Short mmCIF file of C-alpha atoms (C1' of nucleotides) in Angstrom, two decimals:
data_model
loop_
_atom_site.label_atom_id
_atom_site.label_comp_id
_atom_site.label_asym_id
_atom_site.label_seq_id
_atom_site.Cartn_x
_atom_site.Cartn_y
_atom_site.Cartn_z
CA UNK A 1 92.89 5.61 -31.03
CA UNK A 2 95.93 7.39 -30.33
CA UNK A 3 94.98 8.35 -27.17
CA UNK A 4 98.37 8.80 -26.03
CA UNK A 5 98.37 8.69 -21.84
CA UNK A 6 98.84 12.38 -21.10
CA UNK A 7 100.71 13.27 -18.16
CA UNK A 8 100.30 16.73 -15.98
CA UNK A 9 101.71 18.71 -13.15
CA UNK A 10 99.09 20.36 -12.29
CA UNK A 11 98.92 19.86 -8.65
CA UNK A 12 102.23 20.76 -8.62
CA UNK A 13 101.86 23.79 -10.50
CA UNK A 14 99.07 24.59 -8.27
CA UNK A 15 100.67 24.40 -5.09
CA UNK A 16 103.31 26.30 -6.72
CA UNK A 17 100.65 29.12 -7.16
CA UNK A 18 99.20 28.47 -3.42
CA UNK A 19 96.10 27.98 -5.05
CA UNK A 20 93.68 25.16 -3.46
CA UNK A 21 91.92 23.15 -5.55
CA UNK A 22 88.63 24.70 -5.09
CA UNK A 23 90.86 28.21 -6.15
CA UNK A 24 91.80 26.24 -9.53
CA UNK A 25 88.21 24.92 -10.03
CA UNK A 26 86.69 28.22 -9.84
CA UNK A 27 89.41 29.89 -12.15
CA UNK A 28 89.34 27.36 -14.16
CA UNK A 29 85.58 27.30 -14.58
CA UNK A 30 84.54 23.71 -13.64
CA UNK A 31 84.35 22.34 -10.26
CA UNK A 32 86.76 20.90 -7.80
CA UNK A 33 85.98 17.15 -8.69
CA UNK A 34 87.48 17.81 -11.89
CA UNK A 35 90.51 19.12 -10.75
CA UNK A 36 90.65 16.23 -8.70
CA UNK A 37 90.39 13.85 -11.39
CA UNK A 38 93.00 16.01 -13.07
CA UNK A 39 95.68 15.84 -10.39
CA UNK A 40 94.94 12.27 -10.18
CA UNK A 41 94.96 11.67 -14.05
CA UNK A 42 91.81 9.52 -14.48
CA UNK A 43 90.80 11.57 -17.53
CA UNK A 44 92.43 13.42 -20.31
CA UNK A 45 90.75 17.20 -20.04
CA UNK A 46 89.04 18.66 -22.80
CA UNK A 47 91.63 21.31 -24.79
CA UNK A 48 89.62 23.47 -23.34
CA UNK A 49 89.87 22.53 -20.51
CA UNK A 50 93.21 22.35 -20.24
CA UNK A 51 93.56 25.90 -21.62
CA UNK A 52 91.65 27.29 -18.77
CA UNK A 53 93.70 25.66 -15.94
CA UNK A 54 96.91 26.13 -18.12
CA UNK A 55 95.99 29.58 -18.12
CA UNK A 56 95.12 30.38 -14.59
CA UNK A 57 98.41 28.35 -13.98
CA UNK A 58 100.23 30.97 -16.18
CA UNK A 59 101.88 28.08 -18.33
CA UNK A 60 101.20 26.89 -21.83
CA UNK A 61 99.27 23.85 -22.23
CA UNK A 62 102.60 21.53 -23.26
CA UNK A 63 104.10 23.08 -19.88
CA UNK A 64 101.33 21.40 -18.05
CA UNK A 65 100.34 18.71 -20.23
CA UNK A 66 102.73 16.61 -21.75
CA UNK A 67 102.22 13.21 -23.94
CA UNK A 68 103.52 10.44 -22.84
CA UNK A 69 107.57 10.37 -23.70
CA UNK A 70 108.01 14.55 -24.69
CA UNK A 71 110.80 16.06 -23.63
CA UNK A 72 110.28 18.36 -20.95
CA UNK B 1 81.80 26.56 -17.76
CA UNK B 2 84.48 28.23 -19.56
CA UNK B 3 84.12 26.51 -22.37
CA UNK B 4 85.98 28.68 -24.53
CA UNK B 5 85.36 28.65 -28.14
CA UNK B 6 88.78 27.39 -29.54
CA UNK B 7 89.54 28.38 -33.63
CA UNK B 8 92.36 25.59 -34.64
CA UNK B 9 94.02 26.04 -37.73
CA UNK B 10 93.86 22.22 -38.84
CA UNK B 11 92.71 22.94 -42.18
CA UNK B 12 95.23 25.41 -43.22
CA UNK B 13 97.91 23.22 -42.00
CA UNK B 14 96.72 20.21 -43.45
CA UNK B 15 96.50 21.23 -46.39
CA UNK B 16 99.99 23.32 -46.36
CA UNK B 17 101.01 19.46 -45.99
CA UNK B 18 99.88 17.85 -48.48
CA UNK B 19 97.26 15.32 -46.75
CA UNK B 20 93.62 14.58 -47.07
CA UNK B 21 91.40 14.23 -44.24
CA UNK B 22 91.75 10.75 -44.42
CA UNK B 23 95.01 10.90 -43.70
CA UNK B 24 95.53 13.21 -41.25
CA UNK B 25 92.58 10.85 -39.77
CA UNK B 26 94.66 7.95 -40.01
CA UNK B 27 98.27 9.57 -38.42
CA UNK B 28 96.51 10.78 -35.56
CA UNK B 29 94.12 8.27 -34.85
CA UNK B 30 90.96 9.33 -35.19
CA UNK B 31 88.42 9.32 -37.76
CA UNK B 32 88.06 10.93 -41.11
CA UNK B 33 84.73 12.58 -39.47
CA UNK B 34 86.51 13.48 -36.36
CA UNK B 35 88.82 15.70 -38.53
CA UNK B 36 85.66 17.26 -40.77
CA UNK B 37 84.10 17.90 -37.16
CA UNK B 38 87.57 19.58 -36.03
CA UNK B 39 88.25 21.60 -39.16
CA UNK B 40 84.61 23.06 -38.67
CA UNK B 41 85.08 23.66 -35.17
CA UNK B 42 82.00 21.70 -34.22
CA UNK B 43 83.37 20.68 -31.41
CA UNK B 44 86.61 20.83 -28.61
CA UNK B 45 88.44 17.90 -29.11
CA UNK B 46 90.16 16.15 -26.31
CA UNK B 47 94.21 17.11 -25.23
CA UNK B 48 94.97 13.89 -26.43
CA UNK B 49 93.44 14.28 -30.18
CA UNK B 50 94.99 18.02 -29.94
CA UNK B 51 98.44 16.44 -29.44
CA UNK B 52 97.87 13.63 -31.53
CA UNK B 53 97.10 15.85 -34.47
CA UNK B 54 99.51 18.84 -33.67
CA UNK B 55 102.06 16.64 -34.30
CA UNK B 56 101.20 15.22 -37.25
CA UNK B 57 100.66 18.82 -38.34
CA UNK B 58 104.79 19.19 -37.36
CA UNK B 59 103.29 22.29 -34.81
CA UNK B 60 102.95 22.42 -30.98
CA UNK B 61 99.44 22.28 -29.64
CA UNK B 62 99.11 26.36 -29.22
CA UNK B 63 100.41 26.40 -33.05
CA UNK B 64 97.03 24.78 -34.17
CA UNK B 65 94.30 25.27 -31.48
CA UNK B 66 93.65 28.72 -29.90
CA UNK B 67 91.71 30.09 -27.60
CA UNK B 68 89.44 32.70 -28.72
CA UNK B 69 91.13 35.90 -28.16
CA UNK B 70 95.08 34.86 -28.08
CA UNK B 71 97.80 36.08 -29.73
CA UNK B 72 98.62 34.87 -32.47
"C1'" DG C 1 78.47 8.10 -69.08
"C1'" DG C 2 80.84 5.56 -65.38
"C1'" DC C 3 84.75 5.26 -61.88
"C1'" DG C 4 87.74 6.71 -58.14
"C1'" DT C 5 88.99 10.41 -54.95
"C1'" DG C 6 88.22 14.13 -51.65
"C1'" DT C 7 84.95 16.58 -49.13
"C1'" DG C 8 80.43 17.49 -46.54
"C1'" DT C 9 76.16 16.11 -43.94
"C1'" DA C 10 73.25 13.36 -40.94
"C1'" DA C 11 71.54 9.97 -37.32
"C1'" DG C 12 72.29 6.81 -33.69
"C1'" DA C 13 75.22 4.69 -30.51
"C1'" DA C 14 79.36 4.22 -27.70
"C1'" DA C 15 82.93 6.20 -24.99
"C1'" DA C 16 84.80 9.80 -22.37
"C1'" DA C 17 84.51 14.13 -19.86
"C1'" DT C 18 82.22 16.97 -16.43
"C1'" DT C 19 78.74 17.99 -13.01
"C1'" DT C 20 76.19 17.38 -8.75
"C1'" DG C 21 75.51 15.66 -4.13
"C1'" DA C 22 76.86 13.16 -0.17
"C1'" DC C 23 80.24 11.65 2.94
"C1'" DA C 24 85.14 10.50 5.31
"C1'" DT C 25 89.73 11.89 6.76
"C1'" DC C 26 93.34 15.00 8.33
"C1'" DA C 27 95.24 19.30 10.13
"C1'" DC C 28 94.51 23.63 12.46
"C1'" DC C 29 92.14 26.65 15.76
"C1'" DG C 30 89.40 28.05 19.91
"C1'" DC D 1 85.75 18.43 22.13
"C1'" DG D 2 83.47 21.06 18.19
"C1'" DG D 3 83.99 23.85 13.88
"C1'" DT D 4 86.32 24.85 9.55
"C1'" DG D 5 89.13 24.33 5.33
"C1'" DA D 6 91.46 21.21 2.11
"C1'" DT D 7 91.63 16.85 0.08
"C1'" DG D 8 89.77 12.32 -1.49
"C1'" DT D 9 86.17 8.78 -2.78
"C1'" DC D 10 81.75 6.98 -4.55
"C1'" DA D 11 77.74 6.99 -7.46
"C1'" DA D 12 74.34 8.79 -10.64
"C1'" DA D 13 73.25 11.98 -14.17
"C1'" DT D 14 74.27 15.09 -17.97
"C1'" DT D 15 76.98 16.87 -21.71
"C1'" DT D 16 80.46 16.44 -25.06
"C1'" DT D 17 83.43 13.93 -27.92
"C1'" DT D 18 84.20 10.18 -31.12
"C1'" DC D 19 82.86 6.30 -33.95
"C1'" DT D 20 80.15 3.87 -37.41
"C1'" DT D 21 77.44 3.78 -41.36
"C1'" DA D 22 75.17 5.66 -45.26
"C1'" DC D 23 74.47 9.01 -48.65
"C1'" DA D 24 75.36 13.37 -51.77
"C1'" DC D 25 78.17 16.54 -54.60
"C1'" DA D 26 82.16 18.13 -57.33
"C1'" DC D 27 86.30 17.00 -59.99
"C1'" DG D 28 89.46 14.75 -63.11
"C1'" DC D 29 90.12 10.77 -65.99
"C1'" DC D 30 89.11 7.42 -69.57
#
DNA sequence: GGCGTGTGTAAGAAAAATTTGACATCACCG
DNA sequence: CGGTGATGTCAAATTTTTCTTACACACGCC
């Protein structure tokens, strides 16, 4: 598949906000282990997933989420 | 969770290309039933098939998947 | 009528995402 | 020292996404 490696700043987006993880999670709507997993990039979120925490970030998904070799 | 329902507009686009399922199937990927699923919104699909499609499409990720209730 | 193409549906399995629960570490506070 | 909040790790279980395979229908062509 083209499952391009996805790269995200969403910790640092987050600490941007001052939210905690748990904060995220719960905006988010899914827990903290996700976010974890998320920060630590061991899974590429679901779109909607990633529209939730993009949105409680107060970016747009490519701010956050970015393929592998996109301009930033 | 907040798994909110996302509309895409892969059909519309797809077809404003030119391509077949199969095709679009084959640039981004993924399966010709993947695509059938996507264009009847049976299902999220991951960021990565999001991106992977968008840009076949020639559109940004927010072009062709929205969240229920966004601009657009 | 038969053939090739594009689309739609279905079932089962595989792969990936997400949840739940438990526990360890570190920093801060009293 | 003992308690609390934030982060990180592990494992098992559940849900969702994606693949594979097979079949059906409509359309244009010869």
């Amino acid at each position: 598949m083209a499952k391009a490696r996805i790269r995200n700043r969403v910790r640092e987006l987050r600490e941007a906000r001052g939210l905690t993880q748990a904060e995220l999670a719960a905006r988010s709507g899914c827990t903290r282990q996700t976010i974890i997993m998320l920060e630590k990039e061991k899974y590429v979120p679901s779109l909607s997933l990633a529209f939730a925490v993009a949105a409680v970030l107060g970016d747009r998904v490519e701010e956050v989420f970015q393929p592998e070799g996109s301009s930033g």
